[in-house]
mmCIF file of C-alpha atoms and ligand atoms in Angstrom:
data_model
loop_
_atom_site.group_PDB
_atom_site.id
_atom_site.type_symbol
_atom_site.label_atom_id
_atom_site.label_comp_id
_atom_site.label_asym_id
_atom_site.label_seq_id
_atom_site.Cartn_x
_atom_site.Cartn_y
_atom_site.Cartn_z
ATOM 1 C CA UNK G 1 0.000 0.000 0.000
ATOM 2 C CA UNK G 2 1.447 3.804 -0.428
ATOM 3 C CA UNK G 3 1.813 5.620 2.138
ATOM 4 C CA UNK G 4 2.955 9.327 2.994
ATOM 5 C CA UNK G 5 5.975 7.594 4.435
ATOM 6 C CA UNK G 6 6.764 5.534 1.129
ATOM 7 C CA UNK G 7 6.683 8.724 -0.945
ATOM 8 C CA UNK G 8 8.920 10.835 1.031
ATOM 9 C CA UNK G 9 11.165 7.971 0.539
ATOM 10 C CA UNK G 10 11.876 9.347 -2.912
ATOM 11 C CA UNK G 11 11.542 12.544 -5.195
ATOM 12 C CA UNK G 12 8.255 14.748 -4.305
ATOM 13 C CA UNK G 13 7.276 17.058 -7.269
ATOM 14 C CA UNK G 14 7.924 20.732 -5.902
ATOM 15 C CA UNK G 15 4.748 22.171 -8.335
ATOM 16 C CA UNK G 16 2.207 19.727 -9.181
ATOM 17 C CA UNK G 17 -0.747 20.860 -11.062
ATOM 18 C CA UNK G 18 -4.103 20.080 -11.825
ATOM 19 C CA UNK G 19 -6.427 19.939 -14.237
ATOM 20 C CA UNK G 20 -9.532 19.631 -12.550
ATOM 21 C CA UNK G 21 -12.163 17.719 -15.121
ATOM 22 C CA UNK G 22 -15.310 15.493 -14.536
ATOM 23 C CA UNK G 23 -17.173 17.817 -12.506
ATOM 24 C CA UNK G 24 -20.224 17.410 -15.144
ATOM 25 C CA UNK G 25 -19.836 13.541 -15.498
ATOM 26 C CA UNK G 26 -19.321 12.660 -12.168
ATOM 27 C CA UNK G 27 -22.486 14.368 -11.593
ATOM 28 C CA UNK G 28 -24.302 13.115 -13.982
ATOM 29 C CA UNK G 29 -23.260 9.739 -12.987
ATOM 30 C CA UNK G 30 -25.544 10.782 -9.804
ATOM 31 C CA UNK G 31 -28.464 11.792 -11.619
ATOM 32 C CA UNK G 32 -27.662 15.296 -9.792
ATOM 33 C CA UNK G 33 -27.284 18.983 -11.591
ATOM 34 C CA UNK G 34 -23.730 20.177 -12.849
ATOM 35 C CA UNK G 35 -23.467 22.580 -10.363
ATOM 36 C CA UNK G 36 -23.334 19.864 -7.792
ATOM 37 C CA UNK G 37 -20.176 18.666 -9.128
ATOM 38 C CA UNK G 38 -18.636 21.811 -9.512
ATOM 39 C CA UNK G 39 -19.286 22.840 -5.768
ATOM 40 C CA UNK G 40 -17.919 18.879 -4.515
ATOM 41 C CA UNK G 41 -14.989 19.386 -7.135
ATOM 42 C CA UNK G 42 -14.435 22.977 -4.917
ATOM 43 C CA UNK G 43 -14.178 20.993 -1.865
ATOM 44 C CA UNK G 44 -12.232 18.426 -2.793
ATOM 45 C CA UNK G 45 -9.123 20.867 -3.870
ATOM 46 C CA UNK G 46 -9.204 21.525 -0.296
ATOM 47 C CA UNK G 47 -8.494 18.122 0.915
ATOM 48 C CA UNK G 48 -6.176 17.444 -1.790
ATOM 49 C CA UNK G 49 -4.208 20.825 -0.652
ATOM 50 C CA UNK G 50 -3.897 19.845 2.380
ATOM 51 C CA UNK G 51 -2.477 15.867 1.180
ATOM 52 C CA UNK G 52 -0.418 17.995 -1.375
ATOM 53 C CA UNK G 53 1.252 19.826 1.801
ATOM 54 C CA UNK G 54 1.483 16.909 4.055
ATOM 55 C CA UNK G 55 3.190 15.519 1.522
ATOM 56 C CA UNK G 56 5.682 18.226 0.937
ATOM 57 C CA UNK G 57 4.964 19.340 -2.158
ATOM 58 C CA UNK G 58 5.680 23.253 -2.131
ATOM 59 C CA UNK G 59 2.856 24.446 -4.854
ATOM 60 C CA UNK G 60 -0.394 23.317 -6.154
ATOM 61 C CA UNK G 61 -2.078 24.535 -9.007
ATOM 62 C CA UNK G 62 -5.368 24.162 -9.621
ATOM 63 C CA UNK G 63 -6.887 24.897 -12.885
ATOM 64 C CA UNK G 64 -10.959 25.731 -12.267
ATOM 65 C CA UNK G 65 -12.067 28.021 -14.729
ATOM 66 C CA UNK G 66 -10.601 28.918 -18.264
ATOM 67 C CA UNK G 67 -10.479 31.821 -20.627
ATOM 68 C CA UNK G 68 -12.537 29.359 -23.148
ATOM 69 C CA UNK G 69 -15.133 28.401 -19.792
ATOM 70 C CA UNK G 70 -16.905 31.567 -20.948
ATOM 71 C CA UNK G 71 -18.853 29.720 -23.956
ATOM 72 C CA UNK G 72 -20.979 27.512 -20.886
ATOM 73 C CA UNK G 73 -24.564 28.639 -20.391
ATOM 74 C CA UNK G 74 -24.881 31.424 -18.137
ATOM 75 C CA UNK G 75 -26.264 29.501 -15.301
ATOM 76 C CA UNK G 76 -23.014 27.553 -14.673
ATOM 77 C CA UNK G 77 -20.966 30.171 -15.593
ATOM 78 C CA UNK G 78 -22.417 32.630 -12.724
ATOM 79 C CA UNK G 79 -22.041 29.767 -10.590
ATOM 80 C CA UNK G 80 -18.130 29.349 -11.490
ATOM 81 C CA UNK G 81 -17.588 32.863 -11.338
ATOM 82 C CA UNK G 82 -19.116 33.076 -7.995
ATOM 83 C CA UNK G 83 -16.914 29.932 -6.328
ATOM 84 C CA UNK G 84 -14.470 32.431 -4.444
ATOM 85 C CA UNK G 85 -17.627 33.467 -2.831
ATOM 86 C CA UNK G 86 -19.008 30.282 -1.720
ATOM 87 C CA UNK G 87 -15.527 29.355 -0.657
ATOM 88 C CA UNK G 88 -15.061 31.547 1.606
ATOM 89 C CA UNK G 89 -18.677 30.973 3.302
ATOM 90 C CA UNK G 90 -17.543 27.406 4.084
ATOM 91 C CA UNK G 91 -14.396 28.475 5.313
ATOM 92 C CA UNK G 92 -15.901 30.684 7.806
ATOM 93 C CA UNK G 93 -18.195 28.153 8.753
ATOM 94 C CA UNK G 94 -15.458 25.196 9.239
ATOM 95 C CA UNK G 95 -14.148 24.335 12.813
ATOM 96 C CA UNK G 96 -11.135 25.817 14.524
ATOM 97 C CA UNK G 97 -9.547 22.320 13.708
ATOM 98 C CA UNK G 98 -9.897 22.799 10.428
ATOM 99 C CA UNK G 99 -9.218 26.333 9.919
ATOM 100 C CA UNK G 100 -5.967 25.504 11.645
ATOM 101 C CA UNK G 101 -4.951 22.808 8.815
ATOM 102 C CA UNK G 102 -5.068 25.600 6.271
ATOM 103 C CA UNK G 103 -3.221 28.320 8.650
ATOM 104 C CA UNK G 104 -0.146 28.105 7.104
ATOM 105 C CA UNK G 105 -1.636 28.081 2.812
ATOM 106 C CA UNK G 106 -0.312 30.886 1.366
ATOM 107 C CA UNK G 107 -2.984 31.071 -1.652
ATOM 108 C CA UNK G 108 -2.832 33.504 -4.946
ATOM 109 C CA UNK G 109 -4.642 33.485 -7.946
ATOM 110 C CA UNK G 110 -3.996 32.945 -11.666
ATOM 111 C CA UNK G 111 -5.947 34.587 -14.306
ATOM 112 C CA UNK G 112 -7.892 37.541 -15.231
ATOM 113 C CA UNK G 113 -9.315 39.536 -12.230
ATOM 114 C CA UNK G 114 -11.693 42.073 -15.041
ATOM 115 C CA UNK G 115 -14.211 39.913 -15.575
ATOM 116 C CA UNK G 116 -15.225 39.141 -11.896
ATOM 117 C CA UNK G 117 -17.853 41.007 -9.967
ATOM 118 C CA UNK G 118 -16.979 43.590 -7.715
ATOM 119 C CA UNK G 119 -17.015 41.069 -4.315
ATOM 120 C CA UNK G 120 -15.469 38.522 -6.130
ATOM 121 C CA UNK G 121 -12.526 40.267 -7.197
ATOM 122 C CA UNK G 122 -12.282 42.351 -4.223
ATOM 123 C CA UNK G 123 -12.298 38.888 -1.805
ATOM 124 C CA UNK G 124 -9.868 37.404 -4.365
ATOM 125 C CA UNK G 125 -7.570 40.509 -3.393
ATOM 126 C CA UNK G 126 -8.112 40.063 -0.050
ATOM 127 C CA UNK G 127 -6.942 36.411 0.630
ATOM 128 C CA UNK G 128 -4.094 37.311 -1.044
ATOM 129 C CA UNK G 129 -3.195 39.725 1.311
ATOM 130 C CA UNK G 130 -4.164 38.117 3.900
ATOM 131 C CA UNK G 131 -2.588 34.754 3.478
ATOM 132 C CA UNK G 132 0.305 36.496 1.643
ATOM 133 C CA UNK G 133 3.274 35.554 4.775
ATOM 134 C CA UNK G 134 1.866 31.977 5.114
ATOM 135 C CA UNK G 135 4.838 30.290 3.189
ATOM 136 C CA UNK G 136 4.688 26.991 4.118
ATOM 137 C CA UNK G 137 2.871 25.762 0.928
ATOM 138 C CA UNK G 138 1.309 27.622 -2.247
ATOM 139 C CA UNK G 139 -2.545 26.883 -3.226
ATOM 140 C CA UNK G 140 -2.132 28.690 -6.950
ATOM 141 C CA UNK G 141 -5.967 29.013 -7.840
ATOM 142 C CA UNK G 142 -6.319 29.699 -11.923
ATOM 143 C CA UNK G 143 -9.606 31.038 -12.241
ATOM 144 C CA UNK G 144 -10.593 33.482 -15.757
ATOM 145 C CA UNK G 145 -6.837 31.662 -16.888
ATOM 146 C CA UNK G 146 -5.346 30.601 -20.155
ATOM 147 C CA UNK G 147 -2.289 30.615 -20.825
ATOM 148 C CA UNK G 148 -2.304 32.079 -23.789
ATOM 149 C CA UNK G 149 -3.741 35.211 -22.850
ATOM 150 C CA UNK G 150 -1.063 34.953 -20.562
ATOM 151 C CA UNK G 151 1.482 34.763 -22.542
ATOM 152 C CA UNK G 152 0.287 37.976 -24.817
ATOM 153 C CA UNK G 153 -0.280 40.258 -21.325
ATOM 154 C CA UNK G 154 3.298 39.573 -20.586
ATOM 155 C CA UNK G 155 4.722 39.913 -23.955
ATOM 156 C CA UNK G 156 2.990 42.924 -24.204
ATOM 157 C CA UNK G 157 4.381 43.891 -20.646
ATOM 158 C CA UNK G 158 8.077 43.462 -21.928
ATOM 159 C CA UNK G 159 7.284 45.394 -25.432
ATOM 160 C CA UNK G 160 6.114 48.182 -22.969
ATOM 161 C CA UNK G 161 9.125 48.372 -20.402
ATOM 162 C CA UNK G 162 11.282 47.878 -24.001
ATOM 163 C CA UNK G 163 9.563 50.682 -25.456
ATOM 164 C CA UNK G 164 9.989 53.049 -22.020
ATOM 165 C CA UNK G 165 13.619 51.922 -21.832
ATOM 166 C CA UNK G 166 13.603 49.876 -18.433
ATOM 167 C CA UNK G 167 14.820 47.165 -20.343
ATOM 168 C CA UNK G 168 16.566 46.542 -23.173
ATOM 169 C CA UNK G 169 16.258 43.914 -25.968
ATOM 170 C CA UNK G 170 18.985 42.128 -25.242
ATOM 171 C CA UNK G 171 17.833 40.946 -21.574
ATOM 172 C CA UNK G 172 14.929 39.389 -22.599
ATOM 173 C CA UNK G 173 15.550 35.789 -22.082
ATOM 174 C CA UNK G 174 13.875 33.213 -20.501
ATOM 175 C CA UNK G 175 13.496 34.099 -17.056
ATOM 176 C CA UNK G 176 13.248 37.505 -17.854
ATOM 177 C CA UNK G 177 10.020 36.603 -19.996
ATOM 178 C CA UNK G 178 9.037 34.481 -16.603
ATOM 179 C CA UNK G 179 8.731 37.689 -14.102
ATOM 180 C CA UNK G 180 6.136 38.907 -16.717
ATOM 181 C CA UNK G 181 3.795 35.649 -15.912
ATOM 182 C CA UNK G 182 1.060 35.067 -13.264
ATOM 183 C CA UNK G 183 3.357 32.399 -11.419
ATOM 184 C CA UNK G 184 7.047 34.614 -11.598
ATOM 185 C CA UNK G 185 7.261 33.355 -8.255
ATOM 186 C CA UNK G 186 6.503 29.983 -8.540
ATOM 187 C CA UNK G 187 8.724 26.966 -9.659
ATOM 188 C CA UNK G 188 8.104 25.309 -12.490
ATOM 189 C CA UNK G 189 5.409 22.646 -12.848
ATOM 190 C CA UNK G 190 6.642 19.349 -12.378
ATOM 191 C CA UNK G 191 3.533 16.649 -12.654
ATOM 192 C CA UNK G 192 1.147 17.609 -14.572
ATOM 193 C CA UNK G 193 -2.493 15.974 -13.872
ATOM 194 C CA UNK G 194 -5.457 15.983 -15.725
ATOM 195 C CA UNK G 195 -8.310 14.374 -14.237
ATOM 196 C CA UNK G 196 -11.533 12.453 -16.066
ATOM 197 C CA UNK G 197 -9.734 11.215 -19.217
ATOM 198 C CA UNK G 198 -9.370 13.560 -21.523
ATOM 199 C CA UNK G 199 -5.696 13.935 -22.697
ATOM 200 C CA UNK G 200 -5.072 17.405 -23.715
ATOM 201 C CA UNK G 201 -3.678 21.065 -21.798
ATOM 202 C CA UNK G 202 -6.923 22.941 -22.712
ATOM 203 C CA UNK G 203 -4.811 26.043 -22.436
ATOM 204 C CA UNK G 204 -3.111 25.684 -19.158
ATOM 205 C CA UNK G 205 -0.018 26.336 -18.218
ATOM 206 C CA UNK G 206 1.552 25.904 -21.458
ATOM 207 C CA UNK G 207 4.555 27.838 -20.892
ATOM 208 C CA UNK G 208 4.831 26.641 -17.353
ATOM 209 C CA UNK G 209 4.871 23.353 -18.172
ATOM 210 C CA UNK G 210 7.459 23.125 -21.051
ATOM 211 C CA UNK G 211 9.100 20.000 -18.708
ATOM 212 C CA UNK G 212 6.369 18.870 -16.589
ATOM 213 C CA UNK G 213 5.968 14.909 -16.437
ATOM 214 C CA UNK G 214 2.254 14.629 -17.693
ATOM 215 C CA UNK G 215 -0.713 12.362 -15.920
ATOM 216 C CA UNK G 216 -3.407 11.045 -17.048
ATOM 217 C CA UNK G 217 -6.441 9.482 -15.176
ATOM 218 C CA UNK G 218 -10.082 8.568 -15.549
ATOM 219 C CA UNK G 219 -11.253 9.477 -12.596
ATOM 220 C CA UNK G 220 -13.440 11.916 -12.030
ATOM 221 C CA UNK G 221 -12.467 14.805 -10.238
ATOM 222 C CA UNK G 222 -14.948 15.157 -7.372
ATOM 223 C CA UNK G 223 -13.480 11.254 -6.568
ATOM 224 C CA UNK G 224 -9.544 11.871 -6.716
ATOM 225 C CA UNK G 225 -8.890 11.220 -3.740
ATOM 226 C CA UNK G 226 -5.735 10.285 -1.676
ATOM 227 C CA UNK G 227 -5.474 6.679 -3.268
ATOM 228 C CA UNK G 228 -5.564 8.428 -6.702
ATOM 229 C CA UNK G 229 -2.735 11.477 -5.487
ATOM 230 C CA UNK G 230 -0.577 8.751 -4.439
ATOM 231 C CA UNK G 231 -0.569 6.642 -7.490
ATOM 232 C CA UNK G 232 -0.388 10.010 -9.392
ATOM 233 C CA UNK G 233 2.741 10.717 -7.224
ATOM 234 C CA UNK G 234 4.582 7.128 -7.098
ATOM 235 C CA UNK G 235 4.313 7.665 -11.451
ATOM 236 C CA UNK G 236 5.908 10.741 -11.373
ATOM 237 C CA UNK G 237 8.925 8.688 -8.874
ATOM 238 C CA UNK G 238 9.108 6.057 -11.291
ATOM 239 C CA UNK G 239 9.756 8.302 -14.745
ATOM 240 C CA UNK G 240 13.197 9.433 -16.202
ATOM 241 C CA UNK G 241 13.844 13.321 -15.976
ATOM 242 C CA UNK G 242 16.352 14.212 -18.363
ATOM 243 C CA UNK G 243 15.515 17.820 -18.789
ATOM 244 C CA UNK G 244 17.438 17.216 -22.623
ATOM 245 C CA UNK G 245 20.577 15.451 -21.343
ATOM 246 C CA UNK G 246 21.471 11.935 -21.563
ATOM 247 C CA UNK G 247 19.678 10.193 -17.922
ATOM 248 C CA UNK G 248 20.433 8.102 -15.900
HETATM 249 C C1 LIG F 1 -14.325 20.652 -14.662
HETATM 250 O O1 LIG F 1 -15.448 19.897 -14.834
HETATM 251 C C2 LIG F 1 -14.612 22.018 -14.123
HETATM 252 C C3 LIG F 1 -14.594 23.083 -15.122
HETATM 253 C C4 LIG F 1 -14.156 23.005 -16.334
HETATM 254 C C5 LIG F 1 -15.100 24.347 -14.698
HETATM 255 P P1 LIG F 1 -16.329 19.965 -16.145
HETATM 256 O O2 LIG F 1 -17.440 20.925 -15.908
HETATM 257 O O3 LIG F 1 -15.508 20.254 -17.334
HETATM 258 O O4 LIG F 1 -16.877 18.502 -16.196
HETATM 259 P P2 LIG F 1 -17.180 17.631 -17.485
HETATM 260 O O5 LIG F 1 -15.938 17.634 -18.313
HETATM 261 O O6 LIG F 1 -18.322 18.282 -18.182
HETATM 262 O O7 LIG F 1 -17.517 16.293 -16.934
HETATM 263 C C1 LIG F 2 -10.461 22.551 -18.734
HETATM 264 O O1 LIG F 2 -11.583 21.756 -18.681
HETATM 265 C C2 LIG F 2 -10.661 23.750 -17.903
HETATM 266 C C3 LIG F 2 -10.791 23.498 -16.484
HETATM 267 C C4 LIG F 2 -10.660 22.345 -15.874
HETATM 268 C C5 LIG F 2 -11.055 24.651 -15.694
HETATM 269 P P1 LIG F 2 -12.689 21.778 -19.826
HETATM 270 O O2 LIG F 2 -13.651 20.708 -19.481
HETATM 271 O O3 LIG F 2 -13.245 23.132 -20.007
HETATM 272 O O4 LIG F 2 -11.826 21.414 -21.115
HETATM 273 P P2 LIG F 2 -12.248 20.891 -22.545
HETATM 274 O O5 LIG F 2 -13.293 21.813 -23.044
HETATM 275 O O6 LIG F 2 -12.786 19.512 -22.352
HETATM 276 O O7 LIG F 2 -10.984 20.906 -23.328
HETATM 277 MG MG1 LIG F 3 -14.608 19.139 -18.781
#
């Protein structure tokens, strides 16, 4: 059986991310609305956070709502938009035990904040300040993200510092082009997980993941559980890194 104990035994991924998909089916596999799965898919980042952590893994992504998301009927898309909100009503309604499990989550956001309404964004802000010296372990939330919108905001960042003279042509390079991104201060993604089946980025990370190990898995979301992050994990020990080189 893996254990916590058997993992730490080898390699833990620094920056695991995850794409969190099967919301919809798993639901549907219950004969119970969409929205259901989205809001048991919310809760379950939360436990797998706090595995993620335990485990010593220093940053989790988690990808729940995408630049393309928008095209969804209204109904779930209000819903979506409105997570942050519901989030933090269950927080404030959890025990002191279990607000003490996520004391020390230091948690930011990925994506656009225009497109938000006004609480939203605001409490978005807010946690982020709030939970800003809690170091311990990153919860990276991508929410209004894709990467490729990314990747134009910060290209269009460095043509404007270029074009104002605080930098010059010549030190753009590839961590230069990094400090422009949503996750400058993040390492790079390491295992990459995509939940549900489906084997494609669906504009995440693509930049951030240029040498992430990539997962696949048919479970649903809402069901990844600790069984599932520990299989996902003991993969990731078992592949060859080579980053380009020869290997080992
Ligand atoms: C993932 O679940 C959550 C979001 C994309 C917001 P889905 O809603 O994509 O679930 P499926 O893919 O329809 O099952
Ligand atoms: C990707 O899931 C986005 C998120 C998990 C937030 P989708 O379910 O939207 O992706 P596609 O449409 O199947 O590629
Ligand atoms: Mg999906």
């Amino acid at each position: 059986m893996l254990t916590e104990a058997k993992l730490k035994q080898k390699q833990i991924p620094r920056h695991v991310a995850i794409i969190l998909d099967g919301n919809g089916r798993w639901a549907k596999k219950r004969m119970m609305p969409r929205s259901y799965g989205h809001e048991q898919g919310a809760l379950n980042v939360k436990r797998v956070a706090e595995l993620c952590k335990a485990l010593g893994v220093e940053v989790l992504s988690v990808y729940g709502f995408s630049t393309e998301n928008w095209q969804r009927p209204k109904d779930e898309v209000d819903f979506l938009m409105d997570l942050p909100k519901r989030f933090q009503e269950r927080y404030d309604e959890d025990t002191l035990e279990e607000k003490v499990k996520m004391h020390d989550i230091k948690v930011v956001f990925s994506g656009r904040r225009d497109r938000f309404n006004d609480y939203n964004r605001q409490l978005i802000n807010e946690i982020e300040t709030k939970t800003k010296d809690q170091t311990a372990f990153t919860l990276n939330v991508c929410v209004d993200y894709g990467s490729q919108h990314e990747i134009i905001t910060a290209a269009k960042g460095v043509a404007k510092d270029v074009q104002v003279g605080a930098l010059e042509l010549d030190q753009i390079d590839e961590s230069r082009f990094e400090t422009y991104l949503y996750t400058k201060d993040l390492p790079p993604v390491d295992l990459l997980i995509r939940t549900s089946g489906e084997q494609r980025l669906s504009n995440y990370l693509l930049w951030q993941n240029a040498y992430a190990e990539f997962y696949f898995t048919k479970t649903h979301w809402p069901a990844f559980r600790k069984k599932a992050l520990y299989k996902a994990i003991k993969a990731y020990q078992n592949r060859n890194r080579k980053f380009g080189k020869v290997g080992t």
